[in-house]
XYZ file of C-alpha atoms in Angstrom:
745
model
C 24.635 66.843 33.946
C 21.732 67.995 36.011
C 20.197 65.522 38.367
C 16.515 64.937 38.864
C 15.329 66.178 42.283
C 11.839 65.492 43.657
C 10.833 67.713 46.585
C 8.747 66.093 49.322
C 5.274 67.498 49.922
C 4.053 68.761 53.318
C 1.742 66.702 55.530
C -1.012 69.382 55.386
C -1.410 68.751 51.690
C -2.041 65.097 52.347
C -4.570 65.974 55.090
C -6.435 68.373 52.802
C -6.358 65.789 50.031
C -7.927 63.092 52.170
C -10.467 65.626 53.586
C -11.520 66.644 50.108
C -11.722 63.024 49.087
C -13.923 62.251 52.129
C -16.171 65.231 51.357
C -16.493 64.095 47.761
C -17.400 60.575 48.913
C -20.006 61.951 51.356
C -21.477 64.084 48.597
C -21.719 61.111 46.282
C -23.356 58.964 48.950
C -25.826 61.741 49.852
C -26.756 62.290 46.223
C -27.229 58.539 45.751
C -29.478 58.332 48.830
C -31.547 61.342 47.832
C -31.833 60.027 44.289
C -33.107 56.711 45.595
C -35.632 58.465 47.868
C -36.746 60.682 44.996
C -37.236 57.641 42.747
C -39.217 55.880 45.471
C -41.579 58.816 46.001
C -41.991 59.153 42.274
C -42.983 55.467 42.035
C -45.613 55.960 44.797
C -47.037 59.020 43.048
C -47.305 57.061 39.806
C -48.884 54.120 41.656
C -51.512 56.377 43.253
C -52.310 57.934 39.880
C -52.920 54.524 38.305
C -55.204 53.469 41.226
C -57.113 56.741 40.965
C -57.603 56.453 37.182
C -58.651 52.784 37.333
C -61.150 53.400 40.162
C -62.496 56.463 38.456
C -63.025 54.555 35.201
C -64.917 51.845 37.077
C -67.159 54.407 38.847
C -67.915 56.106 35.552
C -68.997 52.772 34.066
C -71.237 52.181 37.143
C -72.789 55.622 36.716
C -73.497 54.922 33.033
C -75.199 51.644 33.909
C -77.301 53.347 36.605
C -78.343 56.063 34.180
C -79.553 53.568 31.585
C -81.346 51.634 34.304
C -83.111 54.730 35.600
C -84.408 55.408 32.100
C -85.823 51.880 32.186
C -84.411 51.097 28.719
C -84.066 47.419 29.361
C -82.142 44.839 31.322
C -78.542 45.519 32.311
C -75.883 43.886 29.984
C -74.174 41.080 31.922
C -70.898 41.529 29.971
C -70.688 45.182 30.956
C -71.194 44.379 34.671
C -68.430 41.715 34.459
C -66.079 44.347 32.947
C -66.829 46.688 35.930
C -66.124 43.875 38.382
C -62.837 43.112 36.587
C -61.717 46.711 36.962
C -62.661 46.674 40.623
C -60.565 43.485 41.034
C -57.619 45.335 39.445
C -58.084 48.267 41.877
C -58.202 45.777 44.777
C -54.912 44.262 43.657
C -53.282 47.727 43.306
C -54.405 48.798 46.815
C -53.100 45.720 48.584
C -50.425 47.957 50.258
C -53.143 50.272 51.703
C -55.488 48.258 54.023
C -58.101 51.007 54.383
C -58.436 51.670 50.667
C -58.293 47.963 49.963
C -61.202 47.310 52.356
C -63.265 50.146 50.764
C -62.783 48.756 47.240
C -63.676 45.231 48.403
C -66.948 46.561 49.936
C -67.729 48.478 46.729
C -67.137 45.279 44.694
C -69.432 43.281 46.953
C -72.230 45.900 46.739
C -71.879 45.972 42.924
C -72.297 42.192 42.843
C -75.466 42.485 45.013
C -76.778 45.159 42.697
C -76.009 42.891 39.736
C -78.039 40.088 41.300
C -81.019 42.429 41.869
C -81.215 44.192 38.528
C -79.070 42.011 36.310
C -81.971 40.705 34.141
C -85.007 43.000 34.977
C -86.145 46.526 34.313
C -86.076 49.207 37.019
C -89.911 49.011 37.470
C -89.515 45.407 38.500
C -86.607 45.769 40.925
C -88.247 48.132 43.463
C -86.521 50.287 46.026
C -83.713 47.804 46.761
C -81.928 48.761 43.587
C -82.028 52.459 44.423
C -80.582 51.870 47.889
C -77.702 49.808 46.478
C -76.969 52.435 43.857
C -76.852 55.152 46.523
C -74.528 53.034 48.643
C -72.214 52.491 45.653
C -72.075 56.234 44.951
C -71.359 57.089 48.575
C -68.575 54.489 48.984
C -67.060 55.431 45.632
C -67.000 59.070 46.618
C -65.180 58.248 49.895
C -62.648 56.062 48.061
C -61.898 58.672 45.396
C -61.605 61.474 47.953
C -59.181 59.450 50.097
C -57.100 58.470 47.032
C -56.993 62.128 45.940
C -55.623 63.175 49.330
C -53.048 60.401 49.215
C -51.952 61.484 45.747
C -51.494 65.090 46.867
C -49.425 63.968 49.889
C -47.103 61.766 47.865
C -46.683 64.412 45.190
C -45.619 66.935 47.858
C -43.045 64.476 49.231
C -41.643 63.943 45.736
C -41.244 67.663 45.135
C -39.549 68.100 48.533
C -37.080 65.326 47.716
C -36.224 66.973 44.389
C -35.544 70.327 46.104
C -33.443 68.740 48.879
C -31.304 66.847 46.353
C -30.682 70.017 44.362
C -29.610 71.961 47.481
C -27.230 69.209 48.611
C -25.638 68.920 45.181
C -25.079 72.705 44.939
C -23.547 72.776 48.430
C -21.165 69.954 47.711
C -20.168 71.473 44.392
C -19.297 74.749 46.112
C -17.275 72.842 48.730
C -15.346 70.946 46.111
C -14.702 74.180 44.201
C -13.194 75.784 47.290
C -10.980 72.749 47.880
C -9.896 72.632 44.241
C -9.043 76.337 44.307
C -6.631 75.669 47.143
C -5.131 72.784 45.288
C -4.670 74.760 42.078
C -1.860 76.851 43.580
C -0.108 73.743 44.802
C -0.575 72.133 41.422
C 0.949 75.113 39.626
C 4.016 74.943 41.868
C 4.318 71.254 41.298
C 3.869 71.767 37.553
C 6.889 74.119 37.490
C 8.961 71.505 39.258
C 7.733 68.806 36.889
C 8.545 71.003 33.870
C 12.130 71.352 35.017
C 12.336 67.657 35.701
C 10.892 66.984 32.243
C 13.762 68.903 30.624
C 16.257 66.894 32.663
C 14.557 63.666 31.589
C 14.682 64.734 27.928
C 18.451 65.246 28.176
C 18.850 61.852 29.798
C 16.563 60.273 27.170
C 18.734 61.695 24.367
C 21.833 60.142 25.886
C 19.990 56.871 26.425
C 18.921 56.980 22.770
C 22.539 57.256 21.698
C 23.421 54.339 23.938
C 20.438 52.392 22.522
C 21.704 52.967 18.956
C 25.100 51.663 19.961
C 23.480 48.672 21.651
C 21.319 48.052 18.550
C 24.411 47.931 16.365
C 26.097 45.556 18.774
C 22.916 43.477 19.000
C 22.652 43.290 15.200
C 26.258 42.119 14.917
C 25.598 39.568 17.651
C 22.385 38.400 15.905
C 24.254 37.935 12.638
C 26.892 35.936 14.465
C 24.168 33.825 16.110
C 22.414 33.248 12.747
C 25.705 32.199 11.176
C 26.404 29.852 14.058
C 22.872 28.394 13.876
C 23.220 27.920 10.103
C 26.525 26.138 10.573
C 24.967 24.040 13.335
C 22.031 23.127 11.081
C 24.407 22.268 8.240
C 26.421 20.025 10.536
C 23.212 18.472 11.894
C 21.937 17.916 8.335
C 25.271 16.414 7.297
C 25.169 14.121 10.336
C 21.546 13.170 9.561
C 22.461 12.428 5.927
C 25.444 10.382 7.069
C 23.344 8.405 9.558
C 20.557 7.899 6.988
C 23.122 6.746 4.429
C 24.546 4.290 6.950
C 21.079 3.013 7.905
C 20.026 2.564 4.253
C 23.355 1.217 3.017
C 23.412 -2.325 1.596
C 26.267 -3.051 3.990
C 25.967 -3.925 7.673
C 28.100 -1.356 9.518
C 29.333 -1.114 13.114
C 31.588 1.475 14.793
C 33.618 0.392 17.848
C 35.665 2.507 20.264
C 39.280 1.812 21.246
C 38.127 -0.827 23.762
C 36.184 -2.560 20.976
C 32.814 -1.638 22.416
C 29.922 -0.651 20.172
C 29.501 3.070 19.497
C 26.862 2.807 16.775
C 25.466 0.362 14.209
C 23.166 0.763 11.245
C 19.778 -0.866 10.634
C 21.174 -3.721 8.547
C 23.561 -4.752 11.352
C 20.646 -4.503 13.781
C 18.594 -6.753 11.501
C 21.307 -9.429 11.544
C 21.958 -9.302 15.300
C 18.307 -8.778 16.369
C 19.442 -5.976 18.702
C 17.948 -2.470 18.247
C 20.415 0.238 17.205
C 19.958 2.149 20.471
C 20.720 -0.946 22.593
C 24.122 -1.733 21.062
C 26.210 1.118 22.512
C 28.634 0.176 25.284
C 28.499 -3.581 24.684
C 31.177 -5.812 23.231
C 30.823 -8.047 20.210
C 30.871 -11.054 22.530
C 27.795 -9.666 24.325
C 26.024 -8.670 21.105
C 27.243 -11.051 18.324
C 25.740 -11.009 14.856
C 26.659 -14.695 14.347
C 28.238 -16.974 16.974
C 29.961 -18.953 14.196
C 31.810 -15.861 12.905
C 32.622 -14.298 16.297
C 36.226 -15.474 16.683
C 37.277 -14.550 13.124
C 35.663 -11.111 13.395
C 37.311 -10.295 16.740
C 40.706 -11.413 15.448
C 40.511 -9.075 12.465
C 39.213 -6.178 14.605
C 42.212 -6.480 16.937
C 44.581 -6.584 13.963
C 43.047 -3.425 12.505
C 43.375 -1.654 15.878
C 46.962 -2.706 16.618
C 48.453 -2.510 13.109
C 46.373 0.416 11.828
C 45.624 -1.316 8.488
C 42.462 -2.190 6.596
C 42.136 -5.953 6.660
C 41.664 -7.857 3.422
C 38.173 -9.064 2.506
C 37.289 -12.320 4.202
C 34.269 -14.504 3.476
C 32.464 -15.631 6.623
C 29.875 -18.358 6.839
C 27.517 -18.616 9.775
C 24.015 -18.503 11.156
C 22.704 -14.979 11.903
C 21.209 -14.404 15.339
C 18.020 -13.075 13.694
C 17.529 -16.300 11.674
C 19.526 -19.079 13.348
C 18.081 -21.678 10.975
C 19.552 -19.973 7.870
C 23.117 -20.231 6.606
C 24.483 -16.917 5.368
C 27.689 -15.796 3.693
C 29.288 -12.385 4.316
C 32.280 -10.497 2.980
C 33.850 -8.750 5.993
C 36.358 -5.911 6.231
C 37.780 -4.149 9.325
C 39.332 -0.666 9.235
C 40.908 1.556 11.916
C 39.388 4.947 12.839
C 42.443 7.218 12.775
C 42.788 10.936 13.664
C 45.037 13.412 11.870
C 47.901 12.650 14.253
C 47.460 8.924 13.400
C 45.991 8.168 16.798
C 43.670 5.161 16.520
C 40.464 5.759 18.471
C 38.312 2.935 17.189
C 37.526 0.316 14.538
C 34.795 -0.069 11.902
C 33.423 -3.400 10.696
C 31.456 -3.774 7.457
C 29.579 -6.870 6.304
C 28.254 -7.499 2.793
C 25.689 -10.304 2.551
C 26.663 -12.369 -0.503
C 24.338 -15.290 0.206
C 22.067 -14.517 -2.765
C 25.040 -13.773 -5.010
C 26.629 -17.112 -4.171
C 23.346 -18.894 -4.792
C 22.955 -17.169 -8.170
C 26.569 -18.013 -9.027
C 25.862 -21.645 -8.255
C 22.747 -21.516 -10.449
C 24.733 -19.900 -13.274
C 27.524 -22.462 -12.965
C 24.934 -25.247 -12.997
C 23.267 -23.779 -16.098
C 26.632 -23.470 -17.879
C 27.511 -27.038 -16.963
C 24.129 -28.240 -18.218
C 24.598 -26.296 -21.449
C 28.051 -27.780 -22.046
C 26.905 -31.325 -21.363
C 23.809 -30.703 -23.467
C 25.847 -29.669 -26.473
C 27.957 -32.801 -26.142
C 24.891 -35.026 -25.721
C 23.119 -33.403 -28.639
C 26.066 -33.909 -30.977
C 26.317 -37.560 -30.042
C 22.560 -38.071 -30.431
C 22.548 -36.541 -33.909
C 25.017 -38.991 -35.325
C 23.430 -41.842 -33.389
C 20.023 -40.957 -34.839
C 21.323 -41.276 -38.378
C 22.688 -44.735 -37.585
C 19.368 -45.715 -35.990
C 17.533 -44.455 -39.062
C 19.625 -46.738 -41.306
C 18.909 -49.754 -39.064
C 15.231 -48.905 -38.911
C 14.945 -48.467 -42.692
C 16.477 -51.864 -43.464
C 14.424 -53.507 -40.715
C 11.261 -52.026 -42.268
C 12.221 -53.374 -45.703
C 12.951 -56.811 -44.279
C 9.568 -56.906 -42.553
C 7.886 -56.174 -45.930
C 9.660 -59.016 -47.757
C 7.315 -61.750 -48.999
C 9.742 -64.602 -48.371
C 10.643 -63.733 -44.768
C 9.964 -66.472 -42.258
C 7.946 -66.006 -39.092
C 11.061 -66.527 -36.994
C 13.017 -63.893 -38.958
C 10.035 -61.520 -38.832
C 10.064 -61.800 -35.014
C 13.775 -61.011 -35.011
C 13.194 -57.990 -37.229
C 10.478 -56.850 -34.826
C 12.981 -57.125 -31.960
C 15.399 -54.988 -33.979
C 12.672 -52.363 -34.524
C 11.805 -52.364 -30.819
C 15.462 -51.885 -29.891
C 15.678 -49.031 -32.386
C 12.630 -47.381 -30.789
C 14.145 -47.711 -27.302
C 17.390 -46.222 -28.549
C 15.413 -43.488 -30.336
C 13.644 -42.675 -27.068
C 17.019 -42.314 -25.367
C 18.368 -40.028 -28.099
C 15.148 -38.034 -27.943
C 15.829 -37.340 -24.281
C 19.421 -36.439 -25.126
C 18.203 -34.038 -27.809
C 15.632 -32.524 -25.486
C 18.274 -32.050 -22.813
C 20.704 -30.465 -25.279
C 17.896 -28.365 -26.887
C 18.741 -29.846 -30.268
C 15.439 -31.556 -30.737
C 13.257 -30.125 -33.460
C 10.928 -27.805 -31.617
C 7.447 -27.322 -33.075
C 5.727 -25.160 -30.458
C 2.013 -24.554 -30.613
C -0.369 -22.572 -28.463
C -2.097 -25.270 -26.419
C -4.376 -25.536 -23.446
C -2.171 -27.178 -20.829
C -5.213 -28.676 -19.066
C -6.384 -30.346 -22.273
C -3.011 -31.960 -22.999
C -2.556 -33.115 -19.384
C -6.086 -34.510 -19.071
C -5.655 -36.325 -22.403
C -2.726 -38.202 -20.855
C -4.533 -39.202 -17.647
C -5.781 -42.608 -18.944
C -2.216 -43.493 -20.007
C -0.863 -42.369 -16.623
C -3.538 -44.390 -14.803
C -2.455 -47.515 -16.701
C 1.229 -46.778 -16.038
C 1.135 -46.429 -12.251
C 0.512 -49.477 -10.014
C -2.692 -49.959 -8.068
C -0.931 -49.068 -4.802
C -0.613 -45.447 -5.973
C -3.702 -43.200 -5.879
C -3.962 -40.577 -8.640
C -5.329 -37.152 -7.603
C -5.840 -34.208 -9.974
C -6.777 -30.581 -9.395
C -6.914 -28.473 -12.554
C -7.838 -24.786 -12.413
C -10.822 -24.006 -14.649
C -8.967 -21.671 -17.041
C -5.296 -21.184 -16.116
C -4.409 -19.900 -19.596
C -2.679 -21.222 -22.711
C 1.050 -21.808 -23.247
C 3.341 -22.096 -26.259
C 5.134 -25.462 -26.271
C 5.648 -28.491 -28.474
C 2.808 -30.827 -27.356
C 4.947 -33.945 -27.786
C 7.695 -32.420 -25.650
C 5.176 -31.475 -22.974
C 3.866 -35.048 -22.969
C 7.445 -36.268 -22.590
C 7.987 -33.801 -19.721
C 4.857 -34.923 -17.868
C 5.559 -38.633 -18.357
C 9.125 -38.215 -17.059
C 7.830 -36.475 -13.906
C 5.146 -39.122 -13.377
C 7.701 -41.927 -13.826
C 10.058 -40.252 -11.375
C 7.218 -39.889 -8.811
C 6.161 -43.511 -9.301
C 9.699 -44.758 -8.596
C 9.791 -42.603 -5.436
C 6.790 -44.522 -4.002
C 7.757 -48.227 -4.084
C 5.317 -48.992 -1.259
C 2.484 -46.908 -2.702
C 1.210 -43.429 -1.967
C -0.523 -40.529 -3.680
C 0.405 -38.926 -7.006
C -1.047 -35.408 -7.381
C -1.152 -33.426 -10.636
C -2.302 -29.804 -10.438
C -2.480 -26.716 -12.631
C -3.155 -23.077 -11.829
C -2.293 -19.556 -12.986
C 0.475 -17.677 -11.198
C 1.970 -14.164 -11.194
C 5.734 -14.158 -10.643
C 6.847 -10.801 -9.232
C 10.226 -9.085 -8.871
C 10.825 -10.686 -5.471
C 10.465 -14.172 -6.942
C 12.724 -13.243 -9.863
C 15.461 -12.067 -7.474
C 15.439 -15.509 -5.829
C 15.530 -17.483 -9.129
C 18.116 -16.660 -11.772
C 16.948 -16.390 -15.390
C 13.232 -15.933 -14.595
C 11.258 -13.081 -16.153
C 8.392 -11.540 -14.146
C 4.898 -11.957 -15.571
C 1.940 -14.325 -15.910
C 2.607 -18.068 -15.907
C 0.714 -21.364 -15.985
C 2.023 -23.688 -13.284
C 1.942 -27.495 -13.590
C 2.662 -29.302 -10.330
C 3.493 -33.006 -9.923
C 3.734 -34.160 -6.291
C 4.302 -37.481 -4.633
C 4.188 -38.748 -1.040
C 7.293 -40.858 -1.467
C 10.685 -41.115 0.174
C 11.811 -37.564 -0.649
C 15.368 -36.312 -1.239
C 18.108 -34.767 0.848
C 19.835 -31.458 0.029
C 22.780 -33.080 -1.731
C 20.476 -35.013 -4.069
C 18.379 -31.906 -4.723
C 21.434 -30.022 -5.929
C 22.184 -32.695 -8.568
C 18.775 -33.963 -9.749
C 18.890 -32.090 -13.075
C 22.431 -33.177 -13.942
C 22.529 -35.506 -16.968
C 23.230 -39.168 -16.206
C 22.789 -38.590 -12.462
C 20.414 -41.137 -10.958
C 19.624 -42.537 -7.533
C 18.318 -45.801 -8.998
C 20.322 -49.006 -9.008
C 22.369 -49.929 -12.072
C 20.299 -50.814 -15.110
C 17.093 -49.101 -13.950
C 17.711 -45.495 -14.893
C 19.554 -43.485 -17.549
C 19.783 -40.271 -15.530
C 18.244 -38.269 -18.399
C 14.588 -38.062 -17.331
C 14.767 -34.963 -15.110
C 17.567 -33.472 -17.231
C 15.169 -33.623 -20.202
C 12.408 -32.066 -18.118
C 14.773 -29.243 -17.166
C 15.747 -28.653 -20.801
C 12.186 -28.790 -22.183
C 10.952 -26.292 -19.562
C 13.785 -23.877 -20.286
C 13.361 -24.348 -24.036
C 9.752 -23.140 -23.685
C 10.998 -19.979 -21.869
C 9.827 -21.439 -18.567
C 11.612 -22.851 -15.554
C 11.341 -25.693 -13.060
C 11.413 -25.608 -9.250
C 11.679 -28.581 -6.897
C 10.986 -28.919 -3.177
C 11.568 -32.115 -1.225
C 12.129 -33.398 2.306
C 13.273 -36.836 3.294
C 10.245 -38.923 4.258
C 7.730 -36.228 3.197
C 7.687 -36.543 -0.585
C 8.651 -34.287 -3.500
C 6.948 -31.565 -5.529
C 8.036 -30.433 -9.013
C 6.566 -27.190 -10.331
C 6.851 -26.237 -14.003
C 6.216 -22.551 -14.800
C 5.390 -21.786 -18.459
C 4.660 -18.218 -19.627
C 1.077 -17.518 -20.665
C 0.687 -17.341 -24.452
C -0.761 -14.199 -26.006
C -2.791 -16.200 -28.580
C -5.645 -18.633 -27.880
C -5.189 -22.342 -28.500
C -6.235 -23.333 -32.034
C -9.012 -25.819 -32.559
C -7.496 -29.184 -33.384
C -8.132 -30.482 -36.860
C -8.618 -34.148 -37.623
C -5.553 -35.661 -39.262
C -5.954 -38.214 -41.964
C -3.734 -41.277 -41.629
C -4.776 -42.868 -44.922
C -2.057 -44.507 -46.966
C -0.062 -42.122 -49.193
C 1.600 -44.531 -51.579
C 0.690 -43.587 -55.162
C 2.331 -45.717 -57.844
C 3.513 -42.796 -59.968
C 4.979 -40.364 -57.421
C 8.485 -39.103 -58.104
C 10.510 -38.223 -55.033
C 13.757 -36.272 -54.805
C 15.585 -37.539 -51.678
C 18.288 -35.181 -50.351
C 20.358 -36.628 -47.459
C 24.036 -36.059 -46.578
C 24.455 -39.286 -44.574
C 25.937 -41.893 -46.949
C 24.422 -44.847 -45.076
C 20.974 -43.401 -44.438
C 20.328 -42.048 -47.932
C 20.353 -45.433 -49.778
C 18.412 -47.093 -46.945
C 15.567 -44.561 -47.140
C 15.680 -44.675 -50.960
C 15.330 -48.455 -50.878
C 12.384 -48.235 -48.476
C 10.636 -45.722 -50.768
C 11.284 -47.807 -53.895
C 9.976 -50.920 -52.155
C 6.709 -49.057 -51.582
C 6.415 -48.093 -55.259
C 7.910 -44.582 -55.360
C 10.271 -43.358 -58.067
C 13.312 -42.012 -56.228
C 16.142 -39.653 -57.268
C 18.959 -39.069 -54.786
C 21.252 -36.160 -53.926
C 23.869 -35.768 -51.174
C 23.360 -32.019 -50.626
C 21.440 -28.966 -51.800
C 23.774 -28.020 -54.660
C 23.725 -31.581 -56.030
C 19.922 -31.651 -55.817
C 19.596 -28.477 -57.885
C 22.099 -29.868 -60.377
C 20.110 -33.125 -60.698
C 16.912 -31.191 -61.362
C 18.580 -28.996 -63.978
C 20.355 -31.841 -65.808
C 17.540 -34.380 -66.012
C 14.574 -31.983 -66.273
C 12.712 -34.087 -63.779
C 9.040 -33.672 -62.979
C 9.271 -33.876 -59.171
C 6.135 -34.538 -57.089
C 7.783 -34.387 -53.643
C 11.106 -33.367 -52.082
C 12.292 -35.158 -48.903
C 15.290 -33.357 -47.479
C 17.446 -33.304 -44.359
C 17.152 -29.950 -42.617
C 20.791 -29.427 -41.613
C 23.405 -30.258 -44.269
C 26.846 -28.985 -45.166
C 26.721 -25.929 -47.404
C 23.158 -25.138 -48.409
C 20.589 -25.922 -45.699
C 17.407 -27.819 -46.386
C 15.316 -24.657 -46.143
C 17.560 -22.703 -48.510
C 17.411 -25.561 -51.016
C 13.587 -25.773 -50.762
C 13.327 -22.030 -51.444
C 15.578 -22.377 -54.505
C 13.474 -25.304 -55.803
C 10.244 -23.349 -55.152
C 11.585 -20.469 -57.245
C 12.117 -22.802 -60.237
C 9.305 -25.293 -59.643
C 6.502 -23.511 -57.759
C 4.111 -25.670 -55.772
C 6.415 -28.649 -55.198
C 5.779 -29.949 -51.601
C 8.715 -30.463 -49.221
C 8.995 -32.856 -46.277
C 11.815 -31.982 -43.825
C 13.667 -34.528 -41.682
C 16.368 -34.145 -39.065
C 17.921 -35.769 -36.045
C 18.357 -32.346 -34.393
C 18.542 -28.652 -35.061
C 21.026 -26.344 -33.353
C 19.473 -24.143 -30.679
C 20.558 -20.976 -32.482
C 19.170 -22.265 -35.813
C 15.856 -23.109 -34.120
C 15.533 -19.594 -32.641
C 16.295 -18.082 -36.054
C 13.446 -20.037 -37.651
C 15.075 -22.813 -39.669
C 11.527 -24.095 -40.244
C 8.228 -22.377 -39.660
C 5.475 -23.614 -37.400
C 3.230 -26.145 -39.154
C 5.694 -27.165 -41.909
C 5.704 -30.943 -42.645
C 8.420 -32.579 -40.567
C 9.494 -36.109 -39.523
C 11.856 -36.710 -36.592
C 14.753 -39.149 -37.106
C 14.827 -42.044 -36.615
C 11.424 -42.619 -38.138
C 9.435 -45.791 -38.817
C 7.879 -46.631 -42.165
C 4.449 -45.572 -40.889
C 5.801 -42.232 -39.592
C 7.416 -41.544 -42.973
C 4.168 -42.340 -44.850
C 2.210 -40.044 -42.506
C 4.725 -37.245 -43.138
C 4.502 -37.738 -46.903
C 0.702 -37.521 -46.692
C 0.874 -34.268 -44.678
C 3.257 -32.749 -47.222
C 1.121 -33.755 -50.221
C -2.074 -32.626 -48.492
C -0.561 -29.257 -47.515
C 0.435 -28.577 -51.127
């Protein structure tokens, strides 16, 4: 391969180069200087021409004025003389650089002003010889000025032309000098060009080889780039997988911690950080003793971590109870598991600990267990109350008949009254049992809760002692609810009675109502609650309050804190059952020494409350009314029949629905009213009434019952508004029910 050789140039070439460069610089400087001189002389020539023309114009105007004045055509125009003076002022300004010419033009201007003063407003005949002398002086001075300016113009023009010629000669000389120098250089340049041509060929050969090497490098670079891209993609995939793993750990419902072989933190997730109140980034390098999540659970957790590390096994789930560092006042429950971090060769390099917070789950389990226990006890209580109600109804019926006897003495009548009072007290107890067991006949209506509560305020005011102040705060329009009004009255009276007993030394009883929205968060904290709009009734007292153990048992049936003989333990149990039966729920908050607050939440009804209609309580005892009495209880049926007959009714009896239909078919009776138990063996009271209505349309029916099963109630054993009397009933309650049935027909 040929090598590139650069021959050194001789020193004479460098000398000639710098000489030529100096000559070229001198030429440029000379041309610049001559050009500047030429421009300066040109400016002076132009300046002289302007002075000459301006002065000449002014002298011509003066001559014109003199000519008109000599002809004696009138007074000289003052405006024209001022124009001449203005031009003379301009000439004076232009000749400021020439003292002689400037002095001449100033004298001319002064003489013109004198002439103006002499002849400015008179004719020539009036001005005399003074005017002529001034005019002659003006002409003479003007002639001198113009002649001098003409000479100056010619001189400056000659200088300008000389400068132009000198510049041209210098430029031509320098051009010739540069041409001679360049001619000498041309031979050197040709020789150098030959050398450069040869070197160019050598460079082309080297460039071709470099191109081949560049192609090879490009291929290698492309392969390397592909390898880099693949590596970056794999790195990004690993980074994304790590990010997903860390995000999954941070958002997991479990609290997670990774420890190294020395049981020091490597990393935790956000939930662990929330329990321990230590940021994730501040955990690394510390031990569990230095950064505990709960001091109460520290020993158990460390024991299981060491077992997982030494034995290499996943420890069984253990439930821990303790107070988290983040909320030391709360008691939490966790399910904990420890697992070893093991490599492929079974080397253990660390331990993981996971915690699942089961506090809410345990609380919900307790609520569910409590609800199941209440349901079981309620079913038992309801079954007992049903049979007890039938027995009370028999006693009440015979007591009513005895009180109506004409030959009863005053002493016996008082005893009968005591029997009736005892029956009513027993009936009140069974009513609470039925309400608790949800076996009470439920006749819900859309009511305004404020209206019902305010209607009871006078009764409440009479019930509570004078040492207790009654305070009410009802929201203007909290909404309507669907509930049996009598059950709501029972609920409110039970809460008021409970509050009154909690304030033996007096205090304040507060009843409030307002609308509330229960959201998903509230629902998660209270089992069995549906989110939505509710009307809240609150009953608060400033009494002795309750501890946590009492709070957990207040809704249990037959549980009471009162001394023996003062409480049945069914008041709050009935409240609990009535609230749940109306698709609502009850919440209680209390502290020892600070009083208690019960809050009843009832769902807002979708229909407005109906306008109450006046109910007639007039006697419904016609002499010729035939009644078909259907009752399966063998003791109650004859007692009620006797009470009806004593009042003048014609009564036919049947033990069940099939027997009632058979009686109607066999005797062809003309029945005016059917009084039937609602729940009977075989055919129910409703099914029997429908069968009778099919054969005898328009016959009114009055239903009675001691209870109705919860499932039967939900399936609509009776419809809202149907005539109904709750067992045990008094004579007056039975007559009122008969009147409603006859009126409805």
